[in-house]
Amino acid sequence: NNKKVLLFSSFFRGLEYAWAPILVLFMMSKVGLSIAEIFILQALFAFMNVLLEVPSGIIADRLGRKNTVVFGFILFAIAIVVFNYSQTFWHVLLGELLAAIGSSAISGAKDALLYDSLKETKQTDQYKKVTSTMYSRQFFIGAFASFFGGILASKFGFHVPILISAAGMFALAGILVFLKEPKTHDPS
């Protein structure tokens, strides 16, 4: 059932944070970006993410929430791989664009898919509990992933936590393939 798949998947979502503590250091030391360039890139990511929210919702309504969420996580994983191999401002900008598209595809569609799944089984009263459990697990694992990501980067290099984050996102997309599109929202 979708509720179980989404709860299980929150572990892998937490792995996204393995690269969080080293992101700025990576961009400065390996890519050669200045703090100003990093802030510009982060601002562009935020702007693109907001700009893409409505179109991604329309896509989720037309192509299905499951497909949109899986696509979003695959794109986000590819963005992390792009970051890993970035050598210029433009490479990082490409990664930010892919991450913004992926992030906006995931944001509302995942929660809508959960709500529709609970609605189908007459369990909408569990929505707050399930989402809070999902996000609690994600952030709990994320805290550990951030901590160990920093340690791994100092011992083995920046690429290790970055690739762990990407692997987590690819694994997450693979797990979410097992979701079923709720009949309350079937795009066909």
Coordinates of N, CA and C in Angstrom, one line a residue:
N1 N 0.8 -1.2 0.0 CA 0.0 0.0 0.0 C 0.9 1.2 0.0
N2 N 0.4 2.3 -0.6 CA 1.2 3.5 -0.8 C 1.7 4.1 0.6
K3 N 0.9 4.0 1.6 CA 1.3 4.6 2.9 C 2.6 3.9 3.4
K4 N 2.6 2.6 3.3 CA 3.8 1.9 3.7 C 5.0 2.2 2.8
V5 N 4.8 2.3 1.5 CA 5.9 2.6 0.6 C 6.5 4.0 0.9
L6 N 5.6 4.9 1.1 CA 6.1 6.3 1.4 C 6.8 6.4 2.7
L7 N 6.3 5.7 3.7 CA 6.9 5.7 5.0 C 8.3 5.0 4.9
F8 N 8.4 3.9 4.2 CA 9.7 3.2 4.0 C 10.7 4.1 3.3
S9 N 10.2 4.8 2.3 CA 11.0 5.6 1.4 C 11.6 6.8 2.1
S10 N 11.1 7.2 3.3 CA 11.6 8.4 3.9 C 13.0 8.2 4.4
F11 N 13.4 7.0 4.7 CA 14.8 6.7 5.0 C 15.7 7.2 3.9
F12 N 15.4 6.8 2.7 CA 16.3 7.1 1.5 C 16.2 8.6 1.3
R13 N 15.1 9.2 1.5 CA 15.0 10.7 1.4 C 16.0 11.4 2.3
G14 N 16.2 10.8 3.5 CA 17.1 11.4 4.4 C 18.5 11.4 4.0
L15 N 18.9 10.4 3.1 CA 20.2 10.4 2.6 C 20.6 11.6 1.7
E16 N 19.6 12.3 1.2 CA 19.8 13.5 0.5 C 20.7 14.5 1.2
Y17 N 20.7 14.4 2.5 CA 21.4 15.4 3.3 C 22.9 15.0 3.6
A18 N 23.3 13.9 3.1 CA 24.7 13.5 3.2 C 25.7 14.6 2.7
W19 N 25.3 15.3 1.7 CA 26.2 16.2 1.0 C 25.9 17.7 1.5
A20 N 24.9 17.9 2.3 CA 24.6 19.2 2.8 C 25.7 19.9 3.5
P21 N 26.5 19.3 4.4 CA 27.5 20.0 5.2 C 28.7 20.4 4.3
I22 N 28.8 19.8 3.2 CA 30.1 20.1 2.4 C 29.8 20.8 1.1
L23 N 28.5 21.2 0.9 CA 28.1 21.8 -0.4 C 28.9 23.1 -0.7
V24 N 28.9 24.0 0.2 CA 29.6 25.3 0.0 C 31.1 25.1 -0.2
L25 N 31.7 24.2 0.7 CA 33.1 24.0 0.6 C 33.5 23.3 -0.7
F26 N 32.6 22.4 -1.2 CA 32.9 21.7 -2.4 C 32.8 22.7 -3.6
M27 N 31.8 23.6 -3.6 CA 31.7 24.6 -4.7 C 32.9 25.5 -4.7
M28 N 33.4 25.9 -3.5 CA 34.5 26.8 -3.4 C 35.8 26.2 -3.8
S29 N 36.1 25.0 -3.2 CA 37.4 24.4 -3.4 C 37.6 23.6 -4.6
K30 N 36.5 22.9 -5.0 CA 36.6 22.0 -6.2 C 36.2 22.7 -7.5
V31 N 35.2 23.5 -7.4 CA 34.6 24.2 -8.6 C 35.3 25.5 -8.7
G32 N 35.7 26.1 -7.6 CA 36.3 27.5 -7.7 C 35.4 28.6 -7.7
L33 N 34.2 28.4 -7.1 CA 33.2 29.5 -7.1 C 33.4 30.4 -5.9
S34 N 33.0 31.6 -6.0 CA 33.1 32.6 -4.9 C 31.8 32.4 -4.1
I35 N 31.8 33.0 -2.9 CA 30.6 33.0 -2.1 C 29.4 33.7 -2.8
A36 N 29.7 34.8 -3.5 CA 28.7 35.5 -4.2 C 28.1 34.7 -5.3
E37 N 28.9 33.9 -6.0 CA 28.4 33.0 -7.1 C 27.6 31.9 -6.5
I38 N 27.9 31.4 -5.4 CA 27.1 30.4 -4.7 C 25.8 30.9 -4.3
F39 N 25.8 32.2 -3.7 CA 24.5 32.8 -3.4 C 23.6 33.0 -4.6
I40 N 24.2 33.5 -5.7 CA 23.5 33.7 -6.9 C 22.9 32.4 -7.4
L41 N 23.6 31.3 -7.4 CA 23.1 30.0 -7.8 C 22.0 29.5 -6.9
Q42 N 22.1 29.7 -5.6 CA 21.1 29.3 -4.6 C 19.8 30.1 -4.8
A43 N 20.0 31.4 -5.1 CA 18.9 32.3 -5.3 C 18.2 31.8 -6.6
L44 N 18.9 31.5 -7.7 CA 18.3 31.0 -8.9 C 17.6 29.7 -8.7
F45 N 18.1 28.8 -7.9 CA 17.5 27.6 -7.6 C 16.1 27.9 -6.9
A46 N 16.1 28.7 -5.9 CA 14.9 29.1 -5.2 C 13.9 29.7 -6.2
F47 N 14.3 30.6 -7.0 CA 13.4 31.3 -7.9 C 12.8 30.3 -8.9
M48 N 13.7 29.4 -9.5 CA 13.2 28.4 -10.4 C 12.2 27.4 -9.8
N49 N 12.5 27.1 -8.5 CA 11.6 26.2 -7.8 C 10.2 26.8 -7.7
V50 N 10.2 28.0 -7.3 CA 8.9 28.7 -7.1 C 8.2 28.8 -8.5
L51 N 8.9 29.2 -9.5 CA 8.4 29.4 -10.8 C 7.8 28.1 -11.4
L52 N 8.4 27.0 -11.0 CA 8.0 25.7 -11.6 C 6.9 25.0 -10.8
E53 N 6.5 25.5 -9.6 CA 5.5 24.8 -8.8 C 4.2 24.6 -9.5
V54 N 3.6 25.6 -10.1 CA 2.3 25.5 -10.7 C 2.4 24.6 -12.0
P55 N 3.4 24.8 -12.9 CA 3.5 23.9 -14.0 C 3.7 22.4 -13.6
S56 N 4.5 22.2 -12.5 CA 4.7 20.8 -12.1 C 3.4 20.2 -11.5
G57 N 2.5 21.0 -10.9 CA 1.3 20.5 -10.4 C 0.3 20.1 -11.6
I58 N 0.4 20.9 -12.6 CA -0.5 20.6 -13.8 C 0.0 19.3 -14.5
I59 N 1.3 19.2 -14.5 CA 1.9 17.9 -15.1 C 1.5 16.7 -14.2
A60 N 1.6 16.9 -12.9 CA 1.2 15.8 -12.0 C -0.3 15.4 -12.2
D61 N -1.1 16.4 -12.4 CA -2.6 16.2 -12.7 C -2.8 15.5 -14.0
R62 N -2.0 15.7 -15.0 CA -2.1 15.1 -16.3 C -1.5 13.8 -16.5
L63 N -0.2 13.7 -16.0 CA 0.6 12.4 -16.2 C 0.5 11.5 -15.0
G64 N 0.0 12.0 -13.9 CA -0.1 11.1 -12.7 C 0.9 11.6 -11.6
R65 N 0.5 11.5 -10.4 CA 1.3 11.9 -9.3 C 2.5 11.0 -9.1
K66 N 2.2 9.7 -9.2 CA 3.3 8.7 -9.1 C 4.4 9.0 -10.1
N67 N 4.0 9.1 -11.4 CA 5.0 9.3 -12.4 C 5.8 10.6 -12.2
T68 N 5.1 11.6 -11.8 CA 5.7 12.9 -11.6 C 6.7 12.9 -10.4
V69 N 6.4 12.2 -9.3 CA 7.3 12.0 -8.2 C 8.5 11.2 -8.5
V70 N 8.3 10.1 -9.2 CA 9.4 9.2 -9.6 C 10.4 10.0 -10.5
F71 N 9.8 10.7 -11.5 CA 10.6 11.6 -12.4 C 11.3 12.6 -11.6
G72 N 10.7 13.2 -10.7 CA 11.3 14.3 -9.9 C 12.5 13.8 -9.1
F73 N 12.4 12.6 -8.5 CA 13.6 12.0 -7.8 C 14.7 11.6 -8.7
I74 N 14.3 11.1 -9.9 CA 15.4 10.7 -10.8 C 16.1 12.0 -11.3
L75 N 15.4 13.0 -11.6 CA 16.0 14.3 -12.0 C 16.8 14.9 -10.9
F76 N 16.4 14.8 -9.7 CA 17.1 15.3 -8.5 C 18.4 14.5 -8.4
A77 N 18.4 13.2 -8.5 CA 19.6 12.3 -8.5 C 20.6 12.7 -9.6
I78 N 20.1 12.9 -10.8 CA 20.9 13.3 -11.9 C 21.6 14.7 -11.6
A79 N 20.8 15.6 -11.0 CA 21.3 16.9 -10.6 C 22.5 16.8 -9.6
I80 N 22.4 15.9 -8.7 CA 23.4 15.6 -7.7 C 24.7 15.1 -8.4
V81 N 24.5 14.2 -9.4 CA 25.6 13.7 -10.1 C 26.3 14.8 -10.9
V82 N 25.5 15.7 -11.5 CA 26.0 16.8 -12.2 C 26.8 17.7 -11.3
F83 N 26.3 17.9 -10.1 CA 27.1 18.7 -9.1 C 28.4 18.0 -8.9
N84 N 28.4 16.7 -8.7 CA 29.6 16.0 -8.4 C 30.7 16.2 -9.4
Y85 N 30.3 16.3 -10.7 CA 31.3 16.4 -11.8 C 31.5 17.9 -12.3
S86 N 30.8 18.8 -11.6 CA 30.9 20.2 -12.0 C 32.3 20.8 -11.9
Q87 N 32.6 21.6 -12.9 CA 33.9 22.2 -13.0 C 33.8 23.7 -13.2
T88 N 32.6 24.2 -13.5 CA 32.4 25.6 -13.8 C 31.1 26.1 -13.2
F89 N 30.9 27.4 -13.1 CA 29.7 28.0 -12.7 C 28.5 27.4 -13.5
W90 N 28.7 27.3 -14.8 CA 27.6 26.8 -15.7 C 27.2 25.4 -15.5
H91 N 28.2 24.5 -15.1 CA 27.9 23.2 -14.7 C 27.0 23.2 -13.5
V92 N 27.4 24.0 -12.5 CA 26.6 24.0 -11.3 C 25.2 24.6 -11.5
L93 N 25.1 25.6 -12.4 CA 23.8 26.2 -12.8 C 22.9 25.1 -13.4
L94 N 23.5 24.3 -14.3 CA 22.7 23.2 -14.9 C 22.2 22.2 -13.8
G95 N 23.1 21.9 -12.8 CA 22.7 21.1 -11.7 C 21.5 21.7 -10.9
E96 N 21.6 23.0 -10.7 CA 20.6 23.8 -9.9 C 19.3 23.7 -10.7
L97 N 19.3 23.9 -12.0 CA 18.1 23.8 -12.8 C 17.5 22.5 -12.7
L98 N 18.3 21.4 -12.9 CA 17.7 20.0 -12.8 C 17.2 19.8 -11.4
A99 N 17.9 20.3 -10.4 CA 17.4 20.1 -9.0 C 16.1 20.8 -8.8
A100 N 16.0 22.0 -9.3 CA 14.7 22.8 -9.2 C 13.5 22.1 -9.9
I101 N 13.8 21.6 -11.1 CA 12.7 20.9 -11.8 C 12.3 19.6 -11.0
G102 N 13.3 18.9 -10.5 CA 13.0 17.7 -9.7 C 12.3 18.0 -8.4
S103 N 12.8 19.0 -7.7 CA 12.2 19.4 -6.5 C 10.8 19.9 -6.6
S104 N 10.5 20.7 -7.6 CA 9.1 21.1 -7.8 C 8.2 20.0 -8.3
A105 N 8.7 19.0 -9.0 CA 7.9 17.9 -9.4 C 7.5 17.0 -8.2
I106 N 8.4 17.0 -7.2 CA 8.2 16.2 -6.0 C 7.3 16.8 -5.0
S107 N 7.5 18.1 -4.8 CA 6.9 18.8 -3.6 C 5.4 18.6 -3.4
G108 N 4.6 19.0 -4.2 CA 3.1 18.8 -3.9 C 2.6 17.5 -4.3
A109 N 3.2 16.9 -5.4 CA 2.7 15.6 -5.9 C 2.8 14.5 -4.9
K110 N 3.9 14.4 -4.1 CA 4.1 13.3 -3.2 C 3.0 13.4 -2.1
D111 N 2.8 14.6 -1.5 CA 1.8 14.7 -0.5 C 0.4 14.5 -1.0
A112 N 0.1 15.0 -2.2 CA -1.2 14.8 -2.9 C -1.5 13.3 -3.1
L113 N -0.4 12.6 -3.5 CA -0.5 11.1 -3.8 C -0.9 10.4 -2.5
L114 N -0.2 10.8 -1.4 CA -0.5 10.2 -0.1 C -1.9 10.5 0.3
Y115 N -2.3 11.7 0.2 CA -3.7 12.1 0.6 C -4.7 11.3 -0.2
D116 N -4.6 11.3 -1.5 CA -5.5 10.5 -2.3 C -5.5 9.0 -2.0
S117 N -4.3 8.5 -1.7 CA -4.3 7.1 -1.3 C -5.0 6.8 0.0
L118 N -4.9 7.7 1.0 CA -5.6 7.6 2.2 C -7.1 7.8 2.0
K119 N -7.4 8.7 1.1 CA -8.9 9.0 0.8 C -9.5 7.7 0.2
E120 N -8.8 7.0 -0.6 CA -9.3 5.8 -1.3 C -9.6 4.7 -0.3
T121 N -8.8 4.7 0.8 CA -9.0 3.7 1.8 C -9.8 4.2 3.1
K122 N -10.4 5.4 2.9 CA -11.1 6.1 4.0 C -10.3 6.2 5.2
Q123 N -9.0 6.7 5.1 CA -8.1 6.9 6.2 C -7.6 8.3 6.2
T124 N -8.3 9.3 5.7 CA -7.7 10.6 5.6 C -7.5 11.2 7.0
D125 N -8.1 10.7 8.0 CA -7.8 11.2 9.4 C -6.4 10.8 9.8
Q126 N -5.7 10.0 9.1 CA -4.3 9.6 9.4 C -3.3 10.5 8.6
Y127 N -3.8 11.4 7.8 CA -2.8 12.1 6.9 C -1.8 12.9 7.8
K128 N -2.2 13.6 8.8 CA -1.2 14.4 9.6 C -0.2 13.5 10.3
K129 N -0.7 12.4 10.8 CA 0.2 11.4 11.5 C 1.2 10.8 10.5
V130 N 0.7 10.4 9.4 CA 1.6 9.7 8.4 C 2.6 10.7 7.9
T131 N 2.2 12.0 7.5 CA 3.1 12.9 7.0 C 4.1 13.3 8.1
S132 N 3.7 13.5 9.3 CA 4.6 13.9 10.4 C 5.6 12.7 10.6
T133 N 5.2 11.5 10.6 CA 6.1 10.3 10.7 C 7.1 10.3 9.6
M134 N 6.6 10.5 8.4 CA 7.4 10.5 7.2 C 8.5 11.5 7.3
Y135 N 8.1 12.8 7.6 CA 9.1 13.9 7.6 C 10.0 13.7 8.8
S136 N 9.5 13.2 9.9 CA 10.4 13.0 11.1 C 11.5 12.0 10.8
R137 N 11.1 10.9 10.1 CA 12.1 9.9 9.7 C 13.1 10.5 8.8
Q138 N 12.6 11.2 7.8 CA 13.5 11.9 6.8 C 14.5 12.8 7.5
F139 N 14.0 13.6 8.4 CA 14.9 14.6 9.0 C 15.9 13.9 10.0
F140 N 15.4 12.9 10.7 CA 16.2 12.1 11.6 C 17.4 11.5 10.9
I141 N 17.0 10.8 9.8 CA 18.1 10.1 9.0 C 19.0 11.2 8.4
G142 N 18.3 12.3 8.0 CA 19.1 13.4 7.4 C 20.1 14.0 8.3
A143 N 19.8 14.1 9.6 CA 20.7 14.6 10.6 C 22.0 13.7 10.7
F144 N 21.7 12.4 10.7 CA 22.8 11.4 10.7 C 23.6 11.5 9.4
A145 N 22.9 11.6 8.3 CA 23.6 11.6 7.0 C 24.4 12.9 6.9
S146 N 24.0 14.0 7.4 CA 24.8 15.2 7.4 C 26.0 15.1 8.2
F147 N 25.8 14.5 9.4 CA 27.0 14.3 10.3 C 28.0 13.4 9.7
F148 N 27.6 12.3 9.2 CA 28.5 11.3 8.6 C 29.0 11.8 7.2
G149 N 28.2 12.6 6.5 CA 28.6 13.1 5.3 C 29.9 14.0 5.4
G150 N 29.9 14.8 6.5 CA 31.1 15.6 6.8 C 32.3 14.8 7.1
I151 N 32.1 13.8 7.9 CA 33.2 12.9 8.3 C 33.7 12.2 7.0
L152 N 32.8 11.6 6.2 CA 33.2 10.9 5.0 C 34.0 11.8 4.1
A153 N 33.5 13.1 3.9 CA 34.2 14.0 3.1 C 35.6 14.3 3.6
S154 N 35.8 14.4 4.9 CA 37.1 14.7 5.4 C 38.1 13.5 5.3
K155 N 37.5 12.3 5.3 CA 38.4 11.1 5.2 C 38.6 10.7 3.8
F156 N 37.6 10.8 2.9 CA 37.7 10.2 1.6 C 37.4 11.2 0.4
G157 N 37.1 12.4 0.7 CA 36.9 13.4 -0.3 C 35.4 13.8 -0.5
F158 N 35.2 14.9 -1.1 CA 33.9 15.4 -1.2 C 32.9 14.5 -2.0
H159 N 33.5 13.8 -3.0 CA 32.7 13.0 -3.9 C 31.9 11.9 -3.2
V160 N 32.4 11.4 -2.1 CA 31.7 10.3 -1.4 C 30.3 10.7 -0.8
P161 N 30.2 11.7 0.0 CA 28.8 12.0 0.4 C 27.9 12.5 -0.7
I162 N 28.5 13.1 -1.7 CA 27.7 13.6 -2.8 C 27.1 12.4 -3.6
L163 N 27.9 11.4 -3.8 CA 27.5 10.2 -4.5 C 26.5 9.3 -3.6
I164 N 26.7 9.4 -2.3 CA 25.8 8.7 -1.4 C 24.4 9.4 -1.5
S165 N 24.4 10.7 -1.6 CA 23.1 11.4 -1.7 C 22.4 11.0 -3.1
A166 N 23.2 11.0 -4.1 CA 22.7 10.6 -5.5 C 22.2 9.2 -5.4
A167 N 22.9 8.3 -4.8 CA 22.5 6.9 -4.7 C 21.2 6.8 -4.0
G168 N 21.1 7.5 -2.9 CA 19.8 7.5 -2.1 C 18.6 8.0 -2.9
M169 N 18.8 9.0 -3.8 CA 17.7 9.5 -4.6 C 17.4 8.5 -5.7
F170 N 18.4 7.9 -6.3 CA 18.1 6.8 -7.3 C 17.3 5.7 -6.7
A171 N 17.8 5.2 -5.5 CA 17.1 4.2 -4.7 C 15.7 4.5 -4.4
L172 N 15.5 5.8 -4.0 CA 14.2 6.3 -3.7 C 13.3 6.2 -4.9
A173 N 13.7 6.6 -6.0 CA 12.9 6.6 -7.2 C 12.6 5.1 -7.5
G174 N 13.5 4.2 -7.3 CA 13.2 2.8 -7.6 C 12.2 2.2 -6.6
I175 N 12.2 2.7 -5.4 CA 11.2 2.2 -4.4 C 9.8 2.8 -4.8
L176 N 9.8 4.1 -5.2 CA 8.5 4.7 -5.5 C 7.8 4.2 -6.7
V177 N 8.6 3.5 -7.5 CA 7.9 2.8 -8.7 C 6.8 1.9 -8.2
F178 N 6.9 1.4 -7.0 CA 6.0 0.4 -6.4 C 4.7 1.1 -5.9
L179 N 4.7 2.4 -6.0 CA 3.4 3.1 -5.6 C 2.3 2.8 -6.7
K180 N 1.1 2.9 -6.3 CA 0.0 2.8 -7.2 C -0.7 4.1 -7.3
E181 N -1.0 4.5 -8.5 CA -1.7 5.8 -8.7 C -3.2 5.6 -8.1
P182 N -3.6 6.4 -7.2 CA -4.9 6.3 -6.6 C -6.0 6.5 -7.6
K183 N -7.1 5.7 -7.5 CA -8.2 5.8 -8.4 C -8.8 7.2 -8.3
T184 N -8.7 7.8 -7.2 CA -9.3 9.1 -7.0 C -8.6 10.2 -7.8
H185 N -7.4 9.8 -8.3 CA -6.7 10.7 -9.2 C -6.0 9.8 -10.3
D186 N -6.8 9.4 -11.2 CA -6.2 8.6 -12.3 C -6.2 9.4 -13.6
P187 N -5.0 9.8 -14.1 CA -4.9 10.7 -15.2 C -5.4 10.2 -16.5
S188 N -5.6 8.8 -16.6 CA -6.0 8.3 -17.9 C -7.4 8.4 -18.2

